[in-house]
Amino acid sequence: MPSEQAAVIGAGHTRFGALAEGPRALLRECVDLAVTSVDRGLERTEVDEAYLGTLGFNGWQIGNASAVLAEEARLVGAPVTRVENACASAGFALRAGIQAIESGQRSMVLVVGLEKMTDAASRRRRYWLGVSGDTEWERLAGLTFAGVYGLLASRHMHEYGTPPEALAEVAVKNHAHALKNPKAQFRKAIRREEVLAAPRVADPLGLLDCCPVTDGAAALLLTSVARARRYTDTPVRVVGSGAASDRLAVQERESLTSLAASRRAAAEAFRSSPWDRSALSFAEVHDCFTIAELIALEDLGLVPAGGAAAMTLAGETRVGGRLPVNPDGGLKAKGHPIGATGASQAYEVFLQLRGQAGERQIPGAARALTHNVGGSGASATVTLFEAG
Ligand code: COA
């Protein structure tokens, strides 16, 4: 058992999209927003450790990006570590921050996620996305990320009869949710027929089944539950944390319809949690492609294997449904700046569990989950949060 329990007491988030600002300005903005969000104020000298989740897309400060965070957060002198686990970089940075608090070694930790992707030309983009998958057997053979998830979608359809309409519904729902998120990249409703008729990217996935290429950053401030009430009356407690890995190349994995890393991370997170899946108010899951959201619901144990399509088509995952999923628009519509996503998901939880999510507030939201996947499933984190 940890000697302390961690709590989030502040959070900040830039807009997501194709942004004019560079990485330094994005870091500065999200950290400033996180610091000013602390209800009773925080001196930066109180932060005694920081973690930065980033892939370093397009070669930006591929070495020592952590020093840039130290400068822009005005924390020079404090230890800052860069964490890189592809699209799960910030999920793992958050886990490192939670562990630093739980061990009792640190009293205030800053966790930041960042990516600046839209500056790269499309050929370079494919390279930088590809380096998060297997290089020898996948990337050099021409398999893209959309290609990998296209394979998973085909197999899911084959094994469970998952209809294309269920994939399309994930995109329709997440675009509808993003309409109410002022920080989202796409604030545009789409119809199921448009998703089904969109140009193919990697069959059976079309353009509207894919997350976009995005710039953005998000920051979280963590302290212990014991100290949290010095800063706010409404901390958000971390009640479970799990992380796991899997083989890098999809052909080495045990299944094409499930990500073992997600299943393992969820099992670990729920093992230490005081409540079970049925108590969740909502979930933030890693929907980099529409099929990924369906697989996530099954891997996280929120529905039996093969059941996510029916759950989605029945509207259960919409805000207002039985278990809202991705109320901020998800990676699909809010956007997916690779290294920032895990922190962005926790930012949404922070708002929702404090009743500060505005137009998209889920009434009575009290318990939530974030699920962040690295690459095509080689790593994953699951974090459980509770209000108060
Ligand atoms: N969803 C909805 N619309 C999208 C979109 C997406 N994912 N990606 C691009 N668009 C829109 C753009 O807004 C633009 O619309 P406009 O003409 O009205 O301005 C249009 O489609 C063309 O945009 P462009 O940037 O030229 O598209 P592209 O063909 O270069 O890229 C993808 C499209 C799907 C290939 C790209 O978004 C992609 O690679 N996504 C996946 C990223 C990824 O793999 N991340 C890691 C996941 S693990």
Coordinates of N, CA, C and O in Angstrom, one line a residue, residues 122-263:
S122 N 3.6 16.2 -44.7 CA 2.9 14.9 -44.5 C 3.8 13.7 -44.6 O 3.6 12.7 -43.9
R123 N 4.9 13.8 -45.4 CA 5.8 12.6 -45.5 C 6.6 12.5 -44.1 O 6.7 11.4 -43.6
R124 N 7.0 13.6 -43.6 CA 7.7 13.6 -42.3 C 6.7 13.1 -41.2 O 7.1 12.4 -40.3
R125 N 5.5 13.6 -41.3 CA 4.4 13.1 -40.3 C 4.3 11.6 -40.3 O 4.3 11.0 -39.2
R126 N 4.3 11.0 -41.5 CA 4.1 9.6 -41.5 C 5.3 8.9 -40.8 O 5.2 7.9 -40.1
Y127 N 6.5 9.5 -41.1 CA 7.7 9.0 -40.4 C 7.6 9.1 -38.9 O 7.8 8.1 -38.2
W128 N 7.2 10.2 -38.4 CA 7.2 10.5 -37.0 C 6.0 9.7 -36.3 O 6.1 9.3 -35.1
L129 N 4.9 9.4 -37.0 CA 3.9 8.6 -36.5 C 4.4 7.1 -36.5 O 4.2 6.4 -35.6
G130 N 5.1 6.8 -37.6 CA 5.6 5.4 -37.8 C 6.6 4.9 -36.7 O 6.6 3.8 -36.4
V131 N 7.4 5.9 -36.2 CA 8.4 5.4 -35.3 C 7.8 4.9 -34.0 O 8.6 4.4 -33.1
S132 N 6.5 5.1 -33.8 CA 5.9 4.6 -32.5 C 5.4 3.2 -32.7 O 4.9 2.6 -31.8
G133 N 5.5 2.7 -33.9 CA 5.2 1.3 -34.1 C 6.4 0.5 -34.4 O 7.5 1.0 -34.2
D134 N 6.3 -0.8 -34.7 CA 7.5 -1.6 -35.0 C 8.2 -1.1 -36.3 O 7.5 -0.9 -37.3
T135 N 9.5 -0.9 -36.2 CA 10.2 -0.4 -37.4 C 10.5 -1.4 -38.4 O 10.2 -1.3 -39.6
E136 N 11.0 -2.6 -37.9 CA 11.5 -3.6 -38.9 C 10.4 -4.2 -39.7 O 10.5 -4.4 -40.9
W137 N 9.3 -4.6 -39.1 CA 8.3 -5.4 -39.7 C 7.1 -4.6 -40.2 O 6.3 -5.0 -41.0
E138 N 6.9 -3.4 -39.5 CA 5.7 -2.6 -39.9 C 6.0 -1.4 -40.7 O 5.6 -1.3 -41.8
R139 N 6.8 -0.5 -40.1 CA 7.0 0.8 -40.8 C 7.7 0.6 -42.1 O 7.3 1.2 -43.1
L140 N 8.8 -0.1 -42.1 CA 9.6 -0.3 -43.3 C 8.9 -1.0 -44.4 O 9.2 -1.0 -45.6
A141 N 7.8 -1.8 -44.0 CA 7.0 -2.5 -45.0 C 5.9 -1.7 -45.4 O 5.1 -2.1 -46.3
G142 N 5.8 -0.4 -44.9 CA 4.8 0.5 -45.4 C 3.5 0.5 -44.6 O 2.5 1.2 -44.9
L143 N 3.4 -0.2 -43.5 CA 2.2 -0.2 -42.7 C 2.2 1.1 -41.8 O 3.1 1.4 -41.1
T144 N 1.1 1.8 -42.0 CA 0.9 3.1 -41.2 C 0.1 2.8 -39.9 O -0.4 1.7 -39.8
F145 N -0.1 3.8 -39.1 CA -0.9 3.6 -37.9 C -2.3 3.3 -38.2 O -3.0 2.4 -37.6
A146 N -2.8 4.1 -39.2 CA -4.2 3.8 -39.6 C -4.3 2.4 -40.2 O -5.3 1.7 -40.0
G147 N -3.2 1.9 -40.8 CA -3.2 0.6 -41.4 C -3.3 -0.5 -40.3 O -4.0 -1.5 -40.4
V148 N -2.5 -0.3 -39.2 CA -2.6 -1.2 -38.0 C -4.0 -1.3 -37.5 O -4.6 -2.4 -37.3
Y149 N -4.6 -0.1 -37.2 CA -6.0 -0.1 -36.7 C -7.0 -0.6 -37.7 O -8.0 -1.2 -37.3
G150 N -6.7 -0.4 -39.0 CA -7.6 -1.0 -40.0 C -7.6 -2.5 -39.9 O -8.6 -3.2 -40.0
L151 N -6.4 -3.1 -39.6 CA -6.3 -4.6 -39.4 C -7.2 -5.0 -38.2 O -7.9 -6.0 -38.3
L152 N -7.0 -4.3 -37.1 CA -7.8 -4.6 -35.9 C -9.3 -4.5 -36.2 O -10.1 -5.3 -35.7
A153 N -9.7 -3.5 -36.9 CA -11.1 -3.3 -37.2 C -11.6 -4.4 -38.1 O -12.7 -5.0 -37.8
S154 N -10.8 -4.8 -39.1 CA -11.3 -5.9 -40.0 C -11.5 -7.2 -39.2 O -12.5 -7.9 -39.3
R155 N -10.5 -7.5 -38.3 CA -10.6 -8.7 -37.5 C -11.8 -8.7 -36.5 O -12.5 -9.6 -36.3
H156 N -12.0 -7.5 -35.9 CA -13.1 -7.3 -35.0 C -14.4 -7.5 -35.7 O -15.4 -8.2 -35.2
M157 N -14.5 -7.0 -36.9 CA -15.8 -7.2 -37.7 C -15.9 -8.7 -38.0 O -17.1 -9.2 -38.0
H158 N -14.8 -9.3 -38.3 CA -14.9 -10.7 -38.7 C -15.3 -11.6 -37.5 O -16.2 -12.5 -37.6
E159 N -14.7 -11.3 -36.3 CA -15.0 -12.2 -35.2 C -16.3 -11.9 -34.5 O -17.0 -12.8 -34.0
Y160 N -16.7 -10.6 -34.5 CA -17.9 -10.3 -33.7 C -19.0 -9.7 -34.5 O -20.1 -9.3 -34.0
G161 N -18.8 -9.6 -35.8 CA -19.9 -9.1 -36.7 C -20.1 -7.6 -36.4 O -21.2 -7.1 -36.7
T162 N -19.0 -6.9 -35.9 CA -19.2 -5.5 -35.7 C -19.5 -4.7 -36.9 O -18.7 -4.8 -37.9
P163 N -20.6 -4.0 -37.0 CA -21.0 -3.3 -38.2 C -20.2 -2.0 -38.4 O -19.9 -1.3 -37.4
P164 N -20.0 -1.6 -39.6 CA -19.3 -0.3 -39.9 C -20.1 0.9 -39.2 O -19.5 1.9 -38.8
E165 N -21.4 0.7 -39.1 CA -22.2 1.8 -38.5 C -21.8 2.1 -37.0 O -21.9 3.2 -36.5
A166 N -21.3 1.0 -36.3 CA -20.9 1.2 -34.9 C -19.6 2.0 -34.9 O -19.5 2.9 -34.0
L167 N -18.7 1.8 -35.8 CA -17.5 2.6 -35.9 C -17.9 4.0 -36.2 O -17.4 5.0 -35.5
A168 N -18.8 4.2 -37.1 CA -19.2 5.5 -37.5 C -19.8 6.3 -36.4 O -19.6 7.5 -36.2
E169 N -20.6 5.5 -35.6 CA -21.3 6.2 -34.4 C -20.3 6.7 -33.4 O -20.6 7.7 -32.7
V170 N -19.2 6.0 -33.2 CA -18.2 6.6 -32.3 C -17.7 8.0 -32.8 O -17.6 8.9 -32.0
A171 N -17.5 8.1 -34.1 CA -17.1 9.4 -34.6 C -18.2 10.5 -34.5 O -17.9 11.6 -34.1
V172 N -19.4 10.1 -34.8 CA -20.5 11.0 -34.7 C -20.7 11.5 -33.3 O -20.9 12.7 -33.0
K173 N -20.7 10.6 -32.3 CA -20.8 10.9 -30.9 C -19.7 11.8 -30.4 O -19.9 12.9 -29.8
N174 N -18.5 11.5 -30.8 CA -17.3 12.3 -30.3 C -17.3 13.7 -30.9 O -17.0 14.7 -30.2
H175 N -17.7 13.8 -32.2 CA -17.8 15.1 -32.8 C -19.0 15.9 -32.1 O -18.8 17.1 -31.8
A176 N -20.1 15.2 -31.7 CA -21.2 15.9 -31.0 C -20.7 16.4 -29.7 O -21.0 17.5 -29.3
H177 N -19.9 15.6 -28.9 CA -19.4 16.0 -27.6 C -18.5 17.2 -27.8 O -18.5 18.1 -27.0
A178 N -17.6 17.2 -28.8 CA -16.6 18.3 -29.0 C -17.3 19.6 -29.3 O -16.7 20.7 -29.1
L179 N -18.5 19.6 -29.8 CA -19.2 20.9 -30.0 C -19.3 21.7 -28.8 O -19.3 22.9 -28.8
K180 N -19.3 21.0 -27.6 CA -19.4 21.7 -26.3 C -18.1 21.9 -25.6 O -18.0 22.3 -24.5
N181 N -17.0 21.7 -26.4 CA -15.6 21.8 -25.8 C -14.9 22.9 -26.5 O -14.4 22.7 -27.6
P182 N -14.8 24.1 -25.9 CA -14.2 25.2 -26.6 C -12.7 25.0 -27.0 O -12.1 25.7 -27.8
K183 N -12.1 24.0 -26.3 CA -10.6 23.8 -26.6 C -10.4 22.7 -27.7 O -9.3 22.4 -28.1
A184 N -11.5 22.1 -28.2 CA -11.4 21.0 -29.2 C -11.0 21.5 -30.6 O -11.3 22.6 -31.0
Q185 N -10.3 20.6 -31.3 CA -9.8 20.9 -32.7 C -11.0 21.0 -33.7 O -11.1 21.9 -34.5
F186 N -11.9 20.0 -33.6 CA -13.1 20.0 -34.5 C -14.3 20.3 -33.7 O -14.7 19.5 -32.8
R187 N -15.0 21.4 -34.1 CA -16.3 21.7 -33.4 C -17.3 21.7 -34.5 O -17.8 22.8 -34.9
K188 N -17.6 20.5 -35.1 CA -18.4 20.4 -36.2 C -19.1 19.1 -36.1 O -18.5 18.0 -36.0
A189 N -20.5 19.1 -36.2 CA -21.3 17.9 -36.1 C -21.1 17.1 -37.4 O -21.0 17.7 -38.5
I190 N -21.0 15.8 -37.3 CA -21.0 15.0 -38.6 C -22.1 13.9 -38.5 O -22.6 13.6 -37.4
R191 N -22.5 13.5 -39.7 CA -23.6 12.5 -39.7 C -23.0 11.1 -40.0 O -21.9 11.0 -40.7
R192 N -23.7 10.1 -39.6 CA -23.2 8.7 -39.8 C -22.9 8.4 -41.3 O -21.9 7.8 -41.7
E193 N -23.8 8.9 -42.2 CA -23.6 8.7 -43.6 C -22.3 9.3 -44.2 O -21.7 8.8 -45.0
E194 N -22.0 10.5 -43.6 CA -20.7 11.1 -44.0 C -19.5 10.3 -43.6 O -18.5 10.2 -44.4
V195 N -19.6 9.7 -42.4 CA -18.4 8.9 -42.0 C -18.3 7.7 -42.9 O -17.2 7.4 -43.3
L196 N -19.4 7.1 -43.2 CA -19.4 5.9 -44.0 C -18.9 6.2 -45.5 O -18.3 5.3 -46.1
A197 N -19.2 7.4 -45.9 CA -18.9 7.7 -47.3 C -17.6 8.5 -47.4 O -17.1 8.8 -48.6
A198 N -16.9 8.7 -46.3 CA -15.6 9.5 -46.4 C -14.5 8.7 -47.1 O -14.6 7.5 -47.2
P199 N -13.6 9.5 -47.7 CA -12.5 8.7 -48.4 C -11.8 7.7 -47.5 O -11.6 8.0 -46.3
R200 N -11.5 6.6 -48.1 CA -10.8 5.5 -47.3 C -9.4 5.9 -47.0 O -8.7 6.4 -47.8
V201 N -8.9 5.7 -45.7 CA -7.5 5.9 -45.3 C -6.9 4.6 -45.3 O -5.8 4.3 -45.8
A202 N -7.5 3.6 -44.5 CA -7.0 2.2 -44.5 C -8.2 1.4 -44.2 O -8.7 1.3 -43.1
D203 N -8.7 0.8 -45.3 CA -10.0 0.1 -45.2 C -10.0 -0.9 -44.0 O -9.0 -1.6 -43.8
P204 N -11.1 -0.9 -43.2 CA -12.3 -0.3 -43.4 C -12.4 1.1 -42.7 O -13.5 1.7 -42.6
L205 N -11.3 1.7 -42.4 CA -11.3 3.1 -41.8 C -11.2 4.2 -42.8 O -10.3 4.2 -43.7
G206 N -12.1 5.1 -42.7 CA -12.1 6.3 -43.6 C -11.6 7.5 -42.9 O -11.2 7.5 -41.7
L207 N -11.5 8.7 -43.6 CA -11.0 9.9 -43.0 C -11.6 10.2 -41.6 O -10.9 10.6 -40.7
L208 N -13.0 10.0 -41.5 CA -13.6 10.5 -40.3 C -13.6 9.4 -39.2 O -14.1 9.6 -38.1
D209 N -12.9 8.3 -39.5 CA -12.6 7.3 -38.4 C -11.3 7.6 -37.7 O -11.0 6.9 -36.7
C210 N -10.6 8.6 -38.2 CA -9.2 8.8 -37.7 C -9.2 10.0 -36.8 O -9.9 11.0 -37.0
C211 N -8.3 10.0 -35.8 CA -8.0 11.2 -35.1 C -7.2 12.1 -36.0 O -6.6 11.6 -36.9
P212 N -7.2 13.4 -35.7 CA -6.4 14.3 -36.6 C -5.0 14.5 -36.1 O -4.6 13.9 -35.0
V213 N -4.2 15.3 -36.8 CA -2.9 15.7 -36.4 C -3.0 17.0 -35.7 O -3.7 17.9 -36.1
T214 N -2.4 17.1 -34.5 CA -2.8 18.2 -33.5 C -1.6 18.8 -32.8 O -0.7 18.1 -32.5
D215 N -1.7 20.1 -32.5 CA -0.8 20.7 -31.6 C -1.5 21.0 -30.3 O -2.7 21.3 -30.3
G216 N -0.8 20.9 -29.1 CA -1.4 21.2 -27.9 C -0.6 20.7 -26.7 O 0.3 19.9 -26.8
A217 N -1.1 21.2 -25.5 CA -0.4 20.8 -24.3 C -1.4 20.9 -23.1 O -2.4 21.6 -23.2
A218 N -1.1 20.1 -22.1 CA -1.9 20.1 -20.9 C -1.1 19.8 -19.6 O 0.0 19.2 -19.7
A219 N -1.5 20.4 -18.5 CA -0.6 20.3 -17.3 C -1.5 20.0 -16.1 O -2.7 20.4 -16.0
L220 N -0.9 19.2 -15.1 CA -1.7 18.8 -13.9 C -0.7 19.1 -12.7 O 0.5 18.9 -12.8
L221 N -1.3 19.5 -11.6 CA -0.6 19.6 -10.3 C -1.1 18.6 -9.3 O -2.3 18.5 -9.1
L222 N -0.1 17.8 -8.8 CA -0.5 16.7 -7.9 C 0.2 17.0 -6.5 O 1.3 17.4 -6.4
T223 N -0.6 16.7 -5.5 CA 0.0 16.7 -4.2 C -0.7 15.5 -3.4 O -1.4 14.7 -4.0
S224 N -0.4 15.4 -2.1 CA -1.0 14.3 -1.4 C -2.4 14.7 -0.9 O -2.7 15.9 -0.8
V225 N -3.3 13.7 -0.7 CA -4.6 14.0 -0.2 C -4.5 14.7 1.1 O -5.3 15.7 1.4
A226 N -3.5 14.4 1.9 CA -3.4 15.0 3.2 C -3.1 16.5 3.1 O -3.6 17.3 3.9
R227 N -2.4 16.9 2.1 CA -2.1 18.3 1.9 C -3.1 19.1 1.0 O -3.1 20.3 1.0
A228 N -3.9 18.3 0.2 CA -4.7 18.9 -0.8 C -5.6 20.0 -0.4 O -5.8 21.0 -1.0
R229 N -6.2 19.9 0.9 CA -7.2 20.9 1.3 C -6.5 22.2 1.7 O -7.3 23.2 1.9
R230 N -5.2 22.3 1.8 CA -4.6 23.6 1.9 C -4.8 24.4 0.7 O -4.7 25.6 0.7
Y231 N -5.0 23.7 -0.4 CA -5.0 24.4 -1.7 C -6.4 24.6 -2.3 O -6.7 25.5 -3.1
T232 N -7.3 23.6 -2.0 CA -8.7 23.7 -2.6 C -9.6 22.8 -1.7 O -9.2 21.9 -1.0
D233 N -10.9 23.2 -1.8 CA -11.9 22.4 -1.1 C -12.4 21.2 -2.0 O -13.1 20.4 -1.6
T234 N -12.0 21.3 -3.3 CA -12.5 20.3 -4.2 C -11.3 19.6 -5.0 O -11.2 19.7 -6.2
P235 N -10.5 18.8 -4.2 CA -9.4 18.1 -4.9 C -10.0 16.9 -5.7 O -11.2 16.5 -5.4
V236 N -9.3 16.3 -6.6 CA -9.7 15.1 -7.3 C -8.7 14.0 -6.9 O -7.5 14.1 -7.3
R237 N -9.2 13.0 -6.2 CA -8.2 12.0 -5.7 C -8.0 10.9 -6.7 O -8.8 10.6 -7.5
V238 N -6.7 10.4 -6.7 CA -6.4 9.3 -7.6 C -6.6 8.0 -6.7 O -5.9 7.8 -5.7
V239 N -7.5 7.2 -7.1 CA -7.8 6.0 -6.3 C -7.3 4.7 -6.9 O -7.5 3.6 -6.3
G240 N -6.7 4.7 -8.1 CA -6.2 3.5 -8.7 C -5.3 3.9 -9.9 O -5.6 4.9 -10.6
S241 N -4.3 3.2 -10.1 CA -3.4 3.4 -11.2 C -2.8 2.1 -11.7 O -2.3 1.3 -10.9
G242 N -2.9 1.9 -13.0 CA -2.3 0.7 -13.5 C -1.6 1.0 -14.8 O -1.9 1.9 -15.5
A243 N -0.5 0.2 -15.1 CA 0.2 0.4 -16.4 C 0.7 -0.9 -16.8 O 1.0 -1.8 -16.0
A244 N 0.9 -1.1 -18.1 CA 1.4 -2.4 -18.6 C 2.0 -2.2 -20.0 O 1.8 -1.2 -20.7
S245 N 2.6 -3.3 -20.5 CA 3.2 -3.2 -21.8 C 2.8 -4.5 -22.6 O 2.1 -5.4 -22.1
D246 N 3.1 -4.5 -23.9 CA 2.8 -5.6 -24.7 C 3.9 -5.7 -25.8 O 4.7 -4.7 -25.9
R247 N 3.9 -6.7 -26.6 CA 4.9 -6.7 -27.7 C 4.6 -5.6 -28.7 O 3.5 -5.1 -28.8
L248 N 5.7 -5.1 -29.3 CA 5.6 -3.9 -30.2 C 4.9 -4.2 -31.5 O 4.0 -3.4 -31.9
A249 N 5.2 -5.2 -32.1 CA 4.6 -5.5 -33.5 C 3.3 -6.3 -33.3 O 3.2 -7.2 -32.5
V250 N 2.3 -5.9 -34.1 CA 1.0 -6.5 -34.0 C 1.0 -8.0 -34.2 O 0.3 -8.8 -33.6
Q251 N 1.9 -8.5 -35.2 CA 1.9 -9.9 -35.5 C 2.5 -10.8 -34.4 O 2.4 -12.0 -34.4
E252 N 3.1 -10.1 -33.4 CA 3.7 -10.8 -32.2 C 2.6 -11.0 -31.1 O 2.9 -11.6 -30.1
R253 N 1.5 -10.3 -31.3 CA 0.5 -10.2 -30.2 C -0.4 -11.5 -30.1 O -0.6 -12.1 -31.2
E254 N -1.0 -11.7 -29.0 CA -1.9 -12.8 -28.9 C -3.3 -12.6 -29.6 O -4.0 -13.6 -29.9
S255 N -3.6 -11.4 -29.8 CA -5.0 -11.1 -30.4 C -4.9 -9.9 -31.2 O -4.1 -9.0 -31.0
L256 N -5.8 -9.8 -32.2 CA -6.0 -8.6 -33.1 C -7.3 -7.9 -32.7 O -7.6 -6.9 -33.3
T257 N -8.0 -8.4 -31.7 CA -9.3 -7.7 -31.4 C -9.3 -7.2 -30.0 O -10.3 -6.7 -29.5
S258 N -8.1 -7.2 -29.4 CA -8.0 -6.8 -28.0 C -6.5 -6.3 -27.7 O -5.6 -6.9 -28.3
L259 N -6.3 -5.3 -26.9 CA -5.0 -4.9 -26.5 C -4.7 -5.4 -25.1 O -5.3 -4.9 -24.1
A260 N -3.7 -6.3 -25.0 CA -3.4 -6.9 -23.7 C -2.9 -5.9 -22.7 O -3.2 -6.0 -21.5
A261 N -2.2 -4.9 -23.2 CA -1.6 -3.9 -22.3 C -2.8 -3.1 -21.6 O -2.7 -2.8 -20.4
S262 N -3.9 -2.8 -22.3 CA -5.0 -2.2 -21.7 C -5.7 -3.1 -20.7 O -6.1 -2.6 -19.6
R263 N -5.8 -4.3 -21.0 CA -6.5 -5.2 -20.1 C -5.7 -5.3 -18.8 O -6.2 -5.3 -17.7

